[in-house]
Amino acid sequence: MASPENPEQLIIALEPEAASIYCRKLRLHQMIDLSSRAPVNGYSPSDTIGTGFTQGKEHVRRNRQSRTFMVENVIGEIWSELEEGGPYGSLGVDYEFEKLLCKIFGEDFIEQFKIKRPAAWVDLMIAFESRKRAAAPDRTNPLNITLPFSFIDYYKKFRGHSVEHALRKSNVDFVKWSSQGMLRMSPDAMNALFKPTIDQIVQHLSEVFDKPEVTNVKFLFLVGGFAESPLLQQAVQSAFGSRCRVIIPQDVGLTILKGAVLFGLDPAVIKVRRSPLTYGVGVLNRFVEGKHPPEKLLVKDGTRWCTDVFDKFISADQSVALGETVTRSYTPAKPSQLVIVINIYSSEQDNVGFITEPGVKKCGTLRLDLTGTDASVPNRREIKTLMQFGDTEIKAMAVDVATSKSVKVGIDFLNY
């Protein structure tokens, strides 16, 4: 798909952005409006979604050439991606189911079963997944989850008694044993597994809605696989239906995939992004008494340096245009230095002074090898460091001004 010689063939698509790109292309017949029939934010029941949405899309069209276009607030919409990431996806429901199994059969058994019978564990979670999708607020029938024979057999060997015995001894009244070899869960029991994750989603959205920049939001789109859940839909509608229209694309599970394809065809559709973190490099600065802490003092060849200084390139939550580049110039501590190493760091905090502060993490390294270059370079050798923001990847480059020798690196979010 890509190669070191041609890495641009492969680009990263961010899930929330992909969803927003696709949602902006939806037609009225491709949406499901969960909102109540009462007037919402000035829209009467006779008004369709299209009234405000069409105006918003026209606003987007007019702003496509503008460098100030921002996904999150141009047309008064908030894009909430509720897939499998973090504590806000359906994996949270799987985690609650695993906790329930640990309560019934013992945490030690479940851990050993996952290690000794991994295929059977996957089969069990697949069986749970199908039942999870059947959960609904108005369901009255119990949900049956088939236990693999390997589970039943291994538990008998591990504990010396049957799974049915374990259920009776566990005092978990809302889960019963079926003679067909299945766990029988009441609808309330299944719904309880959803509650922690759904509560976190509602809480997170409440915090987002409290921000002044989303005061005039008119539409809330739910996308991703978890957005198919009637329990989640009801909870979000109940919490926010009085302040905005809650909308679900009809092919909600494919929204992100289709949006990623559209993004690949036109990556410049997103003109501006907000940096989630503060980025900078670690450098030495001349030590200043009273300004720098004494423990950071380093004396080298008679010169007093302050070590571990965080030289900030961009701040967390700062807006950056697509392709925006920040440039800094540095001088090696030793003019004769032939290998220049520049470490790149990130932090969730805005005001960062030193790379040793809590929460600061190394996320990339620029290693500029100057061996073999012309020795007749100025005593004060200039090294330019450039970081390019605004894309879905952050790119960095160091250049030796005297020789034009350069090195590039992409910020590696996986190995640091």
XYZ file of N, CA and C in Angstrom, residues 4 17 21 28 57 68 74 154 157 202 227 306 340 345 349 353 394:
51
model
N 8.666 3.210 1.964
C 9.474 4.320 2.474
C 9.771 5.368 1.407
N -13.465 12.865 12.409
C -13.454 13.673 11.193
C -14.080 12.923 10.025
N -17.280 14.206 7.836
C -17.221 14.408 6.383
C -18.388 13.698 5.709
N -31.769 14.008 3.269
C -32.785 13.862 4.308
C -33.258 12.425 4.463
N -24.977 23.401 5.240
C -24.185 22.849 4.145
C -23.788 23.945 3.149
N -9.953 29.320 7.305
C -10.444 29.376 8.672
C -11.574 28.390 8.919
N -18.529 25.468 12.465
C -18.965 26.287 11.347
C -20.481 26.261 11.184
N -13.911 -27.006 31.020
C -12.736 -26.497 31.721
C -13.094 -26.054 33.137
N -13.215 -29.063 35.432
C -11.884 -29.512 35.804
C -11.210 -28.536 36.760
N -22.970 10.160 28.317
C -23.851 11.295 28.606
C -23.094 12.360 29.392
N -23.560 3.340 18.197
C -24.712 4.221 17.995
C -25.941 3.454 17.509
N 21.327 25.691 31.118
C 20.150 25.141 31.792
C 19.683 23.956 30.959
N 23.725 15.543 15.575
C 22.775 16.394 16.287
C 21.532 15.563 16.592
N 8.893 16.248 22.237
C 8.099 15.888 23.409
C 6.683 16.437 23.279
N -0.555 19.453 29.075
C -0.566 20.781 29.690
C -0.092 21.844 28.707
N 7.484 23.962 31.184
C 8.790 24.605 31.220
C 9.945 23.659 30.944
N 1.786 14.579 12.389
C 2.697 15.700 12.614
C 4.058 15.305 12.064
